Amino acid sequence: MEVLYFAWVRERIGLPRETVETGAATVRELVEELRAREDRYEAAFADLSALRVALDQELRDFDAPLEGVREVAFFPPMTGG
Amino acid sequence: MRVVVQQEPFDFGAEAEAFARGQTGMGAVVTFTGVVRDLDTGGLEAMEIEHYPGMTQKAIAGVAEKARDRWSLGDVLVIHRYGRLAPGERIMMVATAAPHRKDAFEAAEYLMDYLKSRAPFWKKEITAEGADWVAAKDEDEAALDRW
């Protein structure tokens, strides 16, 4: 699946997007896989309460299932308007 | 309904005029525009606005649809910019038309409250000292509770 990062999440990880092969059943499991990779991922995902997630461009929570999902995006709380 | 996400400036006067023109069944048109505000201490060089292409348009249109379900509205317009903006530049505008002003005002406020914390934009303040992401405010999230 495609994993996208925005704002300071993108800056900490150093990538705007990447393709990830995963068997994770939920967003939370995917986050744990990513955190285990490298320090920069650990730094980005250290505090989930500071993050939001969208699945196929819809806001969801971290317990949402990943089955059938093509695009996951992680970002801080939004500051539009 | 028109939702525009663009980098370029927009002409607030022309957009408001075009929106209000020909609204024969509508007794009220409310327009709001948001402006890049300098820091309280001054020194803001620019505001950089990042967004999530693909999701942004859908998220805004979704909020506008909910507003139309909830209030008696005619047309709705949302324009939101991204990219690098200088203090004083207009970031966004919202316009609502309704038979009566209460619906137009409330729907515009609802749109603004939801755009603040549900549309995928992120602001970064650039000063001579560096760059800082703007943190979301608890009060912006709390503002959604009243709806």
mmCIF file with all atom_site columns, C-alpha atoms in Angstrom:
data_model
loop_
_atom_site.group_PDB
_atom_site.id
_atom_site.type_symbol
_atom_site.label_atom_id
_atom_site.label_alt_id
_atom_site.label_comp_id
_atom_site.label_asym_id
_atom_site.label_entity_id
_atom_site.label_seq_id
_atom_site.pdbx_PDB_ins_code
_atom_site.Cartn_x
_atom_site.Cartn_y
_atom_site.Cartn_z
_atom_site.occupancy
_atom_site.B_iso_or_equiv
_atom_site.pdbx_formal_charge
_atom_site.auth_seq_id
_atom_site.auth_comp_id
_atom_site.auth_asym_id
_atom_site.auth_atom_id
_atom_site.pdbx_PDB_model_num
ATOM 1   C CA . MET A 1 1   ? 0.000   0.000  0.000  1.00 0.00 ? 1   MET A CA 1
ATOM 2   C CA . GLU A 1 2   ? 1.003   3.607  -0.395 1.00 0.00 ? 2   GLU A CA 1
ATOM 3   C CA . VAL A 1 3   ? 1.884   5.386  2.847  1.00 0.00 ? 3   VAL A CA 1
ATOM 4   C CA . LEU A 1 4   ? 1.901   9.202  2.832  1.00 0.00 ? 4   LEU A CA 1
ATOM 5   C CA . TYR A 1 5   ? 3.335   11.616 5.372  1.00 0.00 ? 5   TYR A CA 1
ATOM 6   C CA . PHE A 1 6   ? 2.525   15.298 5.792  1.00 0.00 ? 6   PHE A CA 1
ATOM 7   C CA . ALA A 1 7   ? 3.866   18.319 7.702  1.00 0.00 ? 7   ALA A CA 1
ATOM 8   C CA . TRP A 1 8   ? 6.274   17.458 10.541 1.00 0.00 ? 8   TRP A CA 1
ATOM 9   C CA . VAL A 1 9   ? 5.633   13.731 10.131 1.00 0.00 ? 9   VAL A CA 1
ATOM 10  C CA . ARG A 1 10  ? 7.037   14.042 6.584  1.00 0.00 ? 10  ARG A CA 1
ATOM 11  C CA . GLU A 1 11  ? 9.970   16.073 7.862  1.00 0.00 ? 11  GLU A CA 1
ATOM 12  C CA . ARG A 1 12  ? 10.842  13.627 10.658 1.00 0.00 ? 12  ARG A CA 1
ATOM 13  C CA . ILE A 1 13  ? 10.672  10.590 8.399  1.00 0.00 ? 13  ILE A CA 1
ATOM 14  C CA . GLY A 1 14  ? 12.318  12.433 5.516  1.00 0.00 ? 14  GLY A CA 1
ATOM 15  C CA . LEU A 1 15  ? 9.917   11.157 2.856  1.00 0.00 ? 15  LEU A CA 1
ATOM 16  C CA . PRO A 1 16  ? 6.581   12.387 1.473  1.00 0.00 ? 16  PRO A CA 1
ATOM 17  C CA . ARG A 1 17  ? 5.432   8.865  0.544  1.00 0.00 ? 17  ARG A CA 1
ATOM 18  C CA . GLU A 1 18  ? 6.569   5.282  0.153  1.00 0.00 ? 18  GLU A CA 1
ATOM 19  C CA . THR A 1 19  ? 5.218   1.894  -0.836 1.00 0.00 ? 19  THR A CA 1
ATOM 20  C CA . VAL A 1 20  ? 4.991   -0.470 2.129  1.00 0.00 ? 20  VAL A CA 1
ATOM 21  C CA . GLU A 1 21  ? 4.504   -4.236 1.994  1.00 0.00 ? 21  GLU A CA 1
ATOM 22  C CA . THR A 1 22  ? 2.670   -5.177 5.146  1.00 0.00 ? 22  THR A CA 1
ATOM 23  C CA . GLY A 1 23  ? 0.427   -7.791 6.635  1.00 0.00 ? 23  GLY A CA 1
ATOM 24  C CA . ALA A 1 24  ? -0.760  -5.424 9.364  1.00 0.00 ? 24  ALA A CA 1
ATOM 25  C CA . ALA A 1 25  ? -4.441  -5.847 10.129 1.00 0.00 ? 25  ALA A CA 1
ATOM 26  C CA . THR A 1 26  ? -4.972  -2.401 11.639 1.00 0.00 ? 26  THR A CA 1
ATOM 27  C CA . VAL A 1 27  ? -3.415  1.034  11.477 1.00 0.00 ? 27  VAL A CA 1
ATOM 28  C CA . ARG A 1 28  ? -1.973  0.485  14.953 1.00 0.00 ? 28  ARG A CA 1
ATOM 29  C CA . GLU A 1 29  ? -0.168  -2.658 13.773 1.00 0.00 ? 29  GLU A CA 1
ATOM 30  C CA . LEU A 1 30  ? 1.213   -0.809 10.767 1.00 0.00 ? 30  LEU A CA 1
ATOM 31  C CA . VAL A 1 31  ? 2.476   1.946  13.064 1.00 0.00 ? 31  VAL A CA 1
ATOM 32  C CA . GLU A 1 32  ? 4.248   -0.653 15.229 1.00 0.00 ? 32  GLU A CA 1
ATOM 33  C CA . GLU A 1 33  ? 5.924   -2.134 12.146 1.00 0.00 ? 33  GLU A CA 1
ATOM 34  C CA . LEU A 1 34  ? 7.094   1.287  10.995 1.00 0.00 ? 34  LEU A CA 1
ATOM 35  C CA . ARG A 1 35  ? 8.314   2.284  14.462 1.00 0.00 ? 35  ARG A CA 1
ATOM 36  C CA . ALA A 1 36  ? 10.470  -0.822 14.643 1.00 0.00 ? 36  ALA A CA 1
ATOM 37  C CA . ARG A 1 37  ? 12.260  0.115  11.416 1.00 0.00 ? 37  ARG A CA 1
ATOM 38  C CA . GLU A 1 38  ? 14.442  3.087  12.312 1.00 0.00 ? 38  GLU A CA 1
ATOM 39  C CA . ASP A 1 39  ? 14.839  5.933  14.789 1.00 0.00 ? 39  ASP A CA 1
ATOM 40  C CA . ARG A 1 40  ? 13.278  8.478  12.427 1.00 0.00 ? 40  ARG A CA 1
ATOM 41  C CA . TYR A 1 41  ? 10.061  6.448  12.330 1.00 0.00 ? 41  TYR A CA 1
ATOM 42  C CA . GLU A 1 42  ? 10.155  6.011  16.090 1.00 0.00 ? 42  GLU A CA 1
ATOM 43  C CA . ALA A 1 43  ? 10.536  9.810  16.389 1.00 0.00 ? 43  ALA A CA 1
ATOM 44  C CA . ALA A 1 44  ? 7.574   10.436 14.112 1.00 0.00 ? 44  ALA A CA 1
ATOM 45  C CA . PHE A 1 45  ? 5.248   7.891  15.749 1.00 0.00 ? 45  PHE A CA 1
ATOM 46  C CA . ALA A 1 46  ? 6.313   8.319  19.383 1.00 0.00 ? 46  ALA A CA 1
ATOM 47  C CA . ASP A 1 47  ? 3.046   9.970  20.429 1.00 0.00 ? 47  ASP A CA 1
ATOM 48  C CA . LEU A 1 48  ? -0.037  8.758  18.573 1.00 0.00 ? 48  LEU A CA 1
ATOM 49  C CA . SER A 1 49  ? -2.235  11.307 20.327 1.00 0.00 ? 49  SER A CA 1
ATOM 50  C CA . ALA A 1 50  ? -0.350  13.947 18.298 1.00 0.00 ? 50  ALA A CA 1
ATOM 51  C CA . LEU A 1 51  ? -1.185  12.197 15.031 1.00 0.00 ? 51  LEU A CA 1
ATOM 52  C CA . ARG A 1 52  ? -4.154  11.698 12.764 1.00 0.00 ? 52  ARG A CA 1
ATOM 53  C CA . VAL A 1 53  ? -4.649  9.041  10.117 1.00 0.00 ? 53  VAL A CA 1
ATOM 54  C CA . ALA A 1 54  ? -6.609  8.908  6.877  1.00 0.00 ? 54  ALA A CA 1
ATOM 55  C CA . LEU A 1 55  ? -7.424  5.679  5.021  1.00 0.00 ? 55  LEU A CA 1
ATOM 56  C CA . ASP A 1 56  ? -8.104  6.168  1.326  1.00 0.00 ? 56  ASP A CA 1
ATOM 57  C CA . GLN A 1 57  ? -8.429  9.885  2.071  1.00 0.00 ? 57  GLN A CA 1
ATOM 58  C CA . GLU A 1 58  ? -11.001 9.582  4.872  1.00 0.00 ? 58  GLU A CA 1
ATOM 59  C CA . LEU A 1 59  ? -10.201 10.348 8.504  1.00 0.00 ? 59  LEU A CA 1
ATOM 60  C CA . ARG A 1 60  ? -10.223 7.189  10.629 1.00 0.00 ? 60  ARG A CA 1
ATOM 61  C CA . ASP A 1 61  ? -8.877  6.048  13.985 1.00 0.00 ? 61  ASP A CA 1
ATOM 62  C CA . PHE A 1 62  ? -5.832  3.927  14.754 1.00 0.00 ? 62  PHE A CA 1
ATOM 63  C CA . ASP A 1 63  ? -7.875  0.785  15.349 1.00 0.00 ? 63  ASP A CA 1
ATOM 64  C CA . ALA A 1 64  ? -9.385  0.887  11.863 1.00 0.00 ? 64  ALA A CA 1
ATOM 65  C CA . PRO A 1 65  ? -8.801  -2.237 9.732  1.00 0.00 ? 65  PRO A CA 1
ATOM 66  C CA . LEU A 1 66  ? -6.461  -2.014 6.740  1.00 0.00 ? 66  LEU A CA 1
ATOM 67  C CA . GLU A 1 67  ? -8.087  -4.688 4.604  1.00 0.00 ? 67  GLU A CA 1
ATOM 68  C CA . GLY A 1 68  ? -8.693  -3.359 1.108  1.00 0.00 ? 68  GLY A CA 1
ATOM 69  C CA . VAL A 1 69  ? -7.048  -0.021 1.895  1.00 0.00 ? 69  VAL A CA 1
ATOM 70  C CA . ARG A 1 70  ? -4.778  1.363  -0.822 1.00 0.00 ? 70  ARG A CA 1
ATOM 71  C CA . GLU A 1 71  ? -3.582  4.625  0.708  1.00 0.00 ? 71  GLU A CA 1
ATOM 72  C CA . VAL A 1 72  ? -2.714  5.418  4.325  1.00 0.00 ? 72  VAL A CA 1
ATOM 73  C CA . ALA A 1 73  ? -1.747  8.960  5.343  1.00 0.00 ? 73  ALA A CA 1
ATOM 74  C CA . PHE A 1 74  ? -0.248  10.091 8.645  1.00 0.00 ? 74  PHE A CA 1
ATOM 75  C CA . PHE A 1 75  ? -0.213  13.733 9.690  1.00 0.00 ? 75  PHE A CA 1
ATOM 76  C CA . PRO A 1 76  ? -0.540  16.072 12.677 1.00 0.00 ? 76  PRO A CA 1
ATOM 77  C CA . PRO A 1 77  ? -3.886  17.633 13.609 1.00 0.00 ? 77  PRO A CA 1
ATOM 78  C CA . MET A 1 78  ? -4.968  19.871 10.766 1.00 0.00 ? 78  MET A CA 1
ATOM 79  C CA . THR A 1 79  ? -4.679  23.649 10.825 1.00 0.00 ? 79  THR A CA 1
ATOM 80  C CA . GLY A 1 80  ? -6.808  24.904 7.950  1.00 0.00 ? 80  GLY A CA 1
ATOM 81  C CA . GLY A 1 81  ? -9.015  27.947 7.667  1.00 0.00 ? 81  GLY A CA 1
ATOM 82  C CA . MET B 2 1   ? -21.540 24.324 -4.758 1.00 0.00 ? 1   MET B CA 1
ATOM 83  C CA . ARG B 2 2   ? -18.025 25.284 -5.740 1.00 0.00 ? 2   ARG B CA 1
ATOM 84  C CA . VAL B 2 3   ? -14.859 24.166 -3.944 1.00 0.00 ? 3   VAL B CA 1
ATOM 85  C CA . VAL B 2 4   ? -11.544 25.531 -5.155 1.00 0.00 ? 4   VAL B CA 1
ATOM 86  C CA . VAL B 2 5   ? -8.106  24.592 -3.802 1.00 0.00 ? 5   VAL B CA 1
ATOM 87  C CA . GLN B 2 6   ? -5.410  26.650 -5.461 1.00 0.00 ? 6   GLN B CA 1
ATOM 88  C CA . GLN B 2 7   ? -1.994  28.188 -5.015 1.00 0.00 ? 7   GLN B CA 1
ATOM 89  C CA . GLU B 2 8   ? -2.785  31.459 -6.791 1.00 0.00 ? 8   GLU B CA 1
ATOM 90  C CA . PRO B 2 9   ? -4.373  34.479 -5.090 1.00 0.00 ? 9   PRO B CA 1
ATOM 91  C CA . PHE B 2 10  ? -8.105  34.971 -5.604 1.00 0.00 ? 10  PHE B CA 1
ATOM 92  C CA . ASP B 2 11  ? -10.039 38.189 -6.094 1.00 0.00 ? 11  ASP B CA 1
ATOM 93  C CA . PHE B 2 12  ? -12.259 38.367 -3.020 1.00 0.00 ? 12  PHE B CA 1
ATOM 94  C CA . GLY B 2 13  ? -14.370 41.237 -4.380 1.00 0.00 ? 13  GLY B CA 1
ATOM 95  C CA . ALA B 2 14  ? -14.957 39.611 -7.743 1.00 0.00 ? 14  ALA B CA 1
ATOM 96  C CA . GLU B 2 15  ? -15.744 36.226 -6.165 1.00 0.00 ? 15  GLU B CA 1
ATOM 97  C CA . ALA B 2 16  ? -18.199 37.777 -3.684 1.00 0.00 ? 16  ALA B CA 1
ATOM 98  C CA . GLU B 2 17  ? -19.853 39.792 -6.450 1.00 0.00 ? 17  GLU B CA 1
ATOM 99  C CA . ALA B 2 18  ? -20.169 36.780 -8.767 1.00 0.00 ? 18  ALA B CA 1
ATOM 100 C CA . PHE B 2 19  ? -21.533 34.654 -5.909 1.00 0.00 ? 19  PHE B CA 1
ATOM 101 C CA . ALA B 2 20  ? -24.147 37.205 -4.845 1.00 0.00 ? 20  ALA B CA 1
ATOM 102 C CA . ARG B 2 21  ? -25.263 38.062 -8.366 1.00 0.00 ? 21  ARG B CA 1
ATOM 103 C CA . GLY B 2 22  ? -28.422 36.407 -9.559 1.00 0.00 ? 22  GLY B CA 1
ATOM 104 C CA . GLN B 2 23  ? -29.448 34.972 -6.175 1.00 0.00 ? 23  GLN B CA 1
ATOM 105 C CA . THR B 2 24  ? -33.094 35.889 -6.649 1.00 0.00 ? 24  THR B CA 1
ATOM 106 C CA . GLY B 2 25  ? -34.496 33.338 -4.212 1.00 0.00 ? 25  GLY B CA 1
ATOM 107 C CA . MET B 2 26  ? -31.945 34.109 -1.532 1.00 0.00 ? 26  MET B CA 1
ATOM 108 C CA . GLY B 2 27  ? -32.406 36.925 0.964  1.00 0.00 ? 27  GLY B CA 1
ATOM 109 C CA . ALA B 2 28  ? -28.979 36.562 2.544  1.00 0.00 ? 28  ALA B CA 1
ATOM 110 C CA . VAL B 2 29  ? -25.416 36.150 1.352  1.00 0.00 ? 29  VAL B CA 1
ATOM 111 C CA . VAL B 2 30  ? -22.652 35.819 3.952  1.00 0.00 ? 30  VAL B CA 1
ATOM 112 C CA . THR B 2 31  ? -18.985 36.014 2.978  1.00 0.00 ? 31  THR B CA 1
ATOM 113 C CA . PHE B 2 32  ? -15.949 35.415 5.143  1.00 0.00 ? 32  PHE B CA 1
ATOM 114 C CA . THR B 2 33  ? -12.293 35.693 4.240  1.00 0.00 ? 33  THR B CA 1
ATOM 115 C CA . GLY B 2 34  ? -9.294  34.561 6.289  1.00 0.00 ? 34  GLY B CA 1
ATOM 116 C CA . VAL B 2 35  ? -6.081  36.602 6.159  1.00 0.00 ? 35  VAL B CA 1
ATOM 117 C CA . VAL B 2 36  ? -2.482  35.658 7.020  1.00 0.00 ? 36  VAL B CA 1
ATOM 118 C CA . ARG B 2 37  ? -1.934  37.394 10.356 1.00 0.00 ? 37  ARG B CA 1
ATOM 119 C CA . ASP B 2 38  ? 1.484   38.557 11.503 1.00 0.00 ? 38  ASP B CA 1
ATOM 120 C CA . LEU B 2 39  ? 2.720   37.169 14.819 1.00 0.00 ? 39  LEU B CA 1
ATOM 121 C CA . ASP B 2 40  ? 1.741   39.172 17.906 1.00 0.00 ? 40  ASP B CA 1
ATOM 122 C CA . THR B 2 41  ? 5.427   40.025 18.214 1.00 0.00 ? 41  THR B CA 1
ATOM 123 C CA . GLY B 2 42  ? 5.764   40.787 14.495 1.00 0.00 ? 42  GLY B CA 1
ATOM 124 C CA . GLY B 2 43  ? 8.413   39.272 12.229 1.00 0.00 ? 43  GLY B CA 1
ATOM 125 C CA . LEU B 2 44  ? 6.378   36.773 10.221 1.00 0.00 ? 44  LEU B CA 1
ATOM 126 C CA . GLU B 2 45  ? 8.050   36.503 6.818  1.00 0.00 ? 45  GLU B CA 1
ATOM 127 C CA . ALA B 2 46  ? 5.646   34.002 5.337  1.00 0.00 ? 46  ALA B CA 1
ATOM 128 C CA . MET B 2 47  ? 3.107   31.318 6.038  1.00 0.00 ? 47  MET B CA 1
ATOM 129 C CA . GLU B 2 48  ? 3.621   28.056 4.179  1.00 0.00 ? 48  GLU B CA 1
ATOM 130 C CA . ILE B 2 49  ? 0.504   25.977 3.762  1.00 0.00 ? 49  ILE B CA 1
ATOM 131 C CA . GLU B 2 50  ? 0.822   22.303 2.887  1.00 0.00 ? 50  GLU B CA 1
ATOM 132 C CA . HIS B 2 51  ? -2.169  20.190 1.924  1.00 0.00 ? 51  HIS B CA 1
ATOM 133 C CA . TYR B 2 52  ? -3.109  16.658 0.919  1.00 0.00 ? 52  TYR B CA 1
ATOM 134 C CA . PRO B 2 53  ? -3.985  16.782 -2.773 1.00 0.00 ? 53  PRO B CA 1
ATOM 135 C CA . GLY B 2 54  ? -6.812  14.389 -3.419 1.00 0.00 ? 54  GLY B CA 1
ATOM 136 C CA . MET B 2 55  ? -8.229  14.479 0.073  1.00 0.00 ? 55  MET B CA 1
ATOM 137 C CA . THR B 2 56  ? -8.539  18.247 0.444  1.00 0.00 ? 56  THR B CA 1
ATOM 138 C CA . GLN B 2 57  ? -11.205 18.778 -2.186 1.00 0.00 ? 57  GLN B CA 1
ATOM 139 C CA . LYS B 2 58  ? -13.242 15.794 -0.957 1.00 0.00 ? 58  LYS B CA 1
ATOM 140 C CA . ALA B 2 59  ? -12.995 16.786 2.708  1.00 0.00 ? 59  ALA B CA 1
ATOM 141 C CA . ILE B 2 60  ? -14.185 20.328 2.007  1.00 0.00 ? 60  ILE B CA 1
ATOM 142 C CA . ALA B 2 61  ? -16.983 19.159 -0.288 1.00 0.00 ? 61  ALA B CA 1
ATOM 143 C CA . GLY B 2 62  ? -18.070 16.707 2.427  1.00 0.00 ? 62  GLY B CA 1
ATOM 144 C CA . VAL B 2 63  ? -18.310 19.482 5.008  1.00 0.00 ? 63  VAL B CA 1
ATOM 145 C CA . ALA B 2 64  ? -20.229 21.677 2.551  1.00 0.00 ? 64  ALA B CA 1
ATOM 146 C CA . GLU B 2 65  ? -22.669 18.816 1.850  1.00 0.00 ? 65  GLU B CA 1
ATOM 147 C CA . LYS B 2 66  ? -23.302 18.420 5.582  1.00 0.00 ? 66  LYS B CA 1
ATOM 148 C CA . ALA B 2 67  ? -23.958 22.154 5.865  1.00 0.00 ? 67  ALA B CA 1
ATOM 149 C CA . ARG B 2 68  ? -26.495 21.917 3.053  1.00 0.00 ? 68  ARG B CA 1
ATOM 150 C CA . ASP B 2 69  ? -28.243 19.009 4.784  1.00 0.00 ? 69  ASP B CA 1
ATOM 151 C CA . ARG B 2 70  ? -28.456 20.940 8.002  1.00 0.00 ? 70  ARG B CA 1
ATOM 152 C CA . TRP B 2 71  ? -29.471 24.437 6.928  1.00 0.00 ? 71  TRP B CA 1
ATOM 153 C CA . SER B 2 72  ? -31.725 25.794 4.246  1.00 0.00 ? 72  SER B CA 1
ATOM 154 C CA . LEU B 2 73  ? -29.036 26.943 1.845  1.00 0.00 ? 73  LEU B CA 1
ATOM 155 C CA . GLY B 2 74  ? -28.696 27.970 -1.734 1.00 0.00 ? 74  GLY B CA 1
ATOM 156 C CA . ASP B 2 75  ? -25.200 28.014 -3.120 1.00 0.00 ? 75  ASP B CA 1
ATOM 157 C CA . VAL B 2 76  ? -21.968 27.459 -1.164 1.00 0.00 ? 76  VAL B CA 1
ATOM 158 C CA . LEU B 2 77  ? -18.481 28.580 -2.188 1.00 0.00 ? 77  LEU B CA 1
ATOM 159 C CA . VAL B 2 78  ? -15.168 27.651 -0.553 1.00 0.00 ? 78  VAL B CA 1
ATOM 160 C CA . ILE B 2 79  ? -11.789 28.804 -1.861 1.00 0.00 ? 79  ILE B CA 1
ATOM 161 C CA . HIS B 2 80  ? -8.664  27.734 0.053  1.00 0.00 ? 80  HIS B CA 1
ATOM 162 C CA . ARG B 2 81  ? -5.072  28.451 -0.942 1.00 0.00 ? 81  ARG B CA 1
ATOM 163 C CA . TYR B 2 82  ? -1.875  26.547 -0.295 1.00 0.00 ? 82  TYR B CA 1
ATOM 164 C CA . GLY B 2 83  ? 1.788   27.384 -0.820 1.00 0.00 ? 83  GLY B CA 1
ATOM 165 C CA . ARG B 2 84  ? 3.781   30.338 0.469  1.00 0.00 ? 84  ARG B CA 1
ATOM 166 C CA . LEU B 2 85  ? 1.739   33.388 1.543  1.00 0.00 ? 85  LEU B CA 1
ATOM 167 C CA . ALA B 2 86  ? 2.880   36.739 2.923  1.00 0.00 ? 86  ALA B CA 1
ATOM 168 C CA . PRO B 2 87  ? 1.261   38.498 5.919  1.00 0.00 ? 87  PRO B CA 1
ATOM 169 C CA . GLY B 2 88  ? -1.883  40.287 4.751  1.00 0.00 ? 88  GLY B CA 1
ATOM 170 C CA . GLU B 2 89  ? -2.570  37.850 1.930  1.00 0.00 ? 89  GLU B CA 1
ATOM 171 C CA . ARG B 2 90  ? -5.936  36.142 1.864  1.00 0.00 ? 90  ARG B CA 1
ATOM 172 C CA . ILE B 2 91  ? -5.766  32.437 2.653  1.00 0.00 ? 91  ILE B CA 1
ATOM 173 C CA . MET B 2 92  ? -9.340  31.431 2.058  1.00 0.00 ? 92  MET B CA 1
ATOM 174 C CA . MET B 2 93  ? -12.924 32.504 1.680  1.00 0.00 ? 93  MET B CA 1
ATOM 175 C CA . VAL B 2 94  ? -16.327 31.032 2.338  1.00 0.00 ? 94  VAL B CA 1
ATOM 176 C CA . ALA B 2 95  ? -19.635 32.274 0.951  1.00 0.00 ? 95  ALA B CA 1
ATOM 177 C CA . THR B 2 96  ? -23.099 30.982 1.744  1.00 0.00 ? 96  THR B CA 1
ATOM 178 C CA . ALA B 2 97  ? -26.462 31.994 0.329  1.00 0.00 ? 97  ALA B CA 1
ATOM 179 C CA . ALA B 2 98  ? -29.744 31.287 2.091  1.00 0.00 ? 98  ALA B CA 1
ATOM 180 C CA . PRO B 2 99  ? -33.326 32.535 2.046  1.00 0.00 ? 99  PRO B CA 1
ATOM 181 C CA . HIS B 2 100 ? -32.740 33.963 5.547  1.00 0.00 ? 100 HIS B CA 1
ATOM 182 C CA . ARG B 2 101 ? -29.631 35.340 7.221  1.00 0.00 ? 101 ARG B CA 1
ATOM 183 C CA . LYS B 2 102 ? -29.569 33.007 10.230 1.00 0.00 ? 102 LYS B CA 1
ATOM 184 C CA . ASP B 2 103 ? -28.982 29.988 8.000  1.00 0.00 ? 103 ASP B CA 1
ATOM 185 C CA . ALA B 2 104 ? -26.355 31.821 5.961  1.00 0.00 ? 104 ALA B CA 1
ATOM 186 C CA . PHE B 2 105 ? -24.432 32.978 9.062  1.00 0.00 ? 105 PHE B CA 1
ATOM 187 C CA . GLU B 2 106 ? -24.630 29.657 10.900 1.00 0.00 ? 106 GLU B CA 1
ATOM 188 C CA . ALA B 2 107 ? -23.640 27.623 7.862  1.00 0.00 ? 107 ALA B CA 1
ATOM 189 C CA . ALA B 2 108 ? -20.647 29.907 7.242  1.00 0.00 ? 108 ALA B CA 1
ATOM 190 C CA . GLU B 2 109 ? -19.518 29.490 10.857 1.00 0.00 ? 109 GLU B CA 1
ATOM 191 C CA . TYR B 2 110 ? -19.994 25.741 10.669 1.00 0.00 ? 110 TYR B CA 1
ATOM 192 C CA . LEU B 2 111 ? -17.919 25.596 7.487  1.00 0.00 ? 111 LEU B CA 1
ATOM 193 C CA . MET B 2 112 ? -15.159 27.656 9.088  1.00 0.00 ? 112 MET B CA 1
ATOM 194 C CA . ASP B 2 113 ? -15.103 25.551 12.253 1.00 0.00 ? 113 ASP B CA 1
ATOM 195 C CA . TYR B 2 114 ? -14.841 22.336 10.262 1.00 0.00 ? 114 TYR B CA 1
ATOM 196 C CA . LEU B 2 115 ? -12.319 23.649 7.752  1.00 0.00 ? 115 LEU B CA 1
ATOM 197 C CA . LYS B 2 116 ? -10.012 24.575 10.625 1.00 0.00 ? 116 LYS B CA 1
ATOM 198 C CA . SER B 2 117 ? -9.670  21.067 11.973 1.00 0.00 ? 117 SER B CA 1
ATOM 199 C CA . ARG B 2 118 ? -11.070 18.656 9.367  1.00 0.00 ? 118 ARG B CA 1
ATOM 200 C CA . ALA B 2 119 ? -9.639  19.873 6.073  1.00 0.00 ? 119 ALA B CA 1
ATOM 201 C CA . PRO B 2 120 ? -6.106  18.523 5.505  1.00 0.00 ? 120 PRO B CA 1
ATOM 202 C CA . PHE B 2 121 ? -4.073  21.722 5.598  1.00 0.00 ? 121 PHE B CA 1
ATOM 203 C CA . TRP B 2 122 ? -1.015  22.393 7.743  1.00 0.00 ? 122 TRP B CA 1
ATOM 204 C CA . LYS B 2 123 ? 0.438   25.839 8.350  1.00 0.00 ? 123 LYS B CA 1
ATOM 205 C CA . LYS B 2 124 ? 4.079   26.644 8.967  1.00 0.00 ? 124 LYS B CA 1
ATOM 206 C CA . GLU B 2 125 ? 5.243   30.051 10.153 1.00 0.00 ? 125 GLU B CA 1
ATOM 207 C CA . ILE B 2 126 ? 8.503   31.297 8.652  1.00 0.00 ? 126 ILE B CA 1
ATOM 208 C CA . THR B 2 127 ? 10.489  33.944 10.567 1.00 0.00 ? 127 THR B CA 1
ATOM 209 C CA . ALA B 2 128 ? 14.120  35.105 10.513 1.00 0.00 ? 128 ALA B CA 1
ATOM 210 C CA . GLU B 2 129 ? 14.729  32.634 13.369 1.00 0.00 ? 129 GLU B CA 1
ATOM 211 C CA . GLY B 2 130 ? 13.442  29.632 11.475 1.00 0.00 ? 130 GLY B CA 1
ATOM 212 C CA . ALA B 2 131 ? 10.266  27.753 10.731 1.00 0.00 ? 131 ALA B CA 1
ATOM 213 C CA . ASP B 2 132 ? 7.611   26.372 13.080 1.00 0.00 ? 132 ASP B CA 1
ATOM 214 C CA . TRP B 2 133 ? 4.557   24.267 12.375 1.00 0.00 ? 133 TRP B CA 1
ATOM 215 C CA . VAL B 2 134 ? 1.426   25.873 13.766 1.00 0.00 ? 134 VAL B CA 1
ATOM 216 C CA . ALA B 2 135 ? -0.044  23.607 16.454 1.00 0.00 ? 135 ALA B CA 1
ATOM 217 C CA . ALA B 2 136 ? -3.754  22.860 16.377 1.00 0.00 ? 136 ALA B CA 1
ATOM 218 C CA . LYS B 2 137 ? -5.576  24.561 19.234 1.00 0.00 ? 137 LYS B CA 1
ATOM 219 C CA . ASP B 2 138 ? -7.778  22.709 21.701 1.00 0.00 ? 138 ASP B CA 1
ATOM 220 C CA . GLU B 2 139 ? -10.346 25.463 21.287 1.00 0.00 ? 139 GLU B CA 1
ATOM 221 C CA . ASP B 2 140 ? -10.586 24.696 17.549 1.00 0.00 ? 140 ASP B CA 1
ATOM 222 C CA . GLU B 2 141 ? -11.459 21.087 18.327 1.00 0.00 ? 141 GLU B CA 1
ATOM 223 C CA . ALA B 2 142 ? -13.843 22.219 21.088 1.00 0.00 ? 142 ALA B CA 1
ATOM 224 C CA . ALA B 2 143 ? -15.550 24.557 18.609 1.00 0.00 ? 143 ALA B CA 1
ATOM 225 C CA . LEU B 2 144 ? -16.931 21.485 16.818 1.00 0.00 ? 144 LEU B CA 1
ATOM 226 C CA . ASP B 2 145 ? -18.847 20.389 19.912 1.00 0.00 ? 145 ASP B CA 1
ATOM 227 C CA . ARG B 2 146 ? -21.432 23.111 19.522 1.00 0.00 ? 146 ARG B CA 1
ATOM 228 C CA . TRP B 2 147 ? -22.539 21.623 16.203 1.00 0.00 ? 147 TRP B CA 1
#
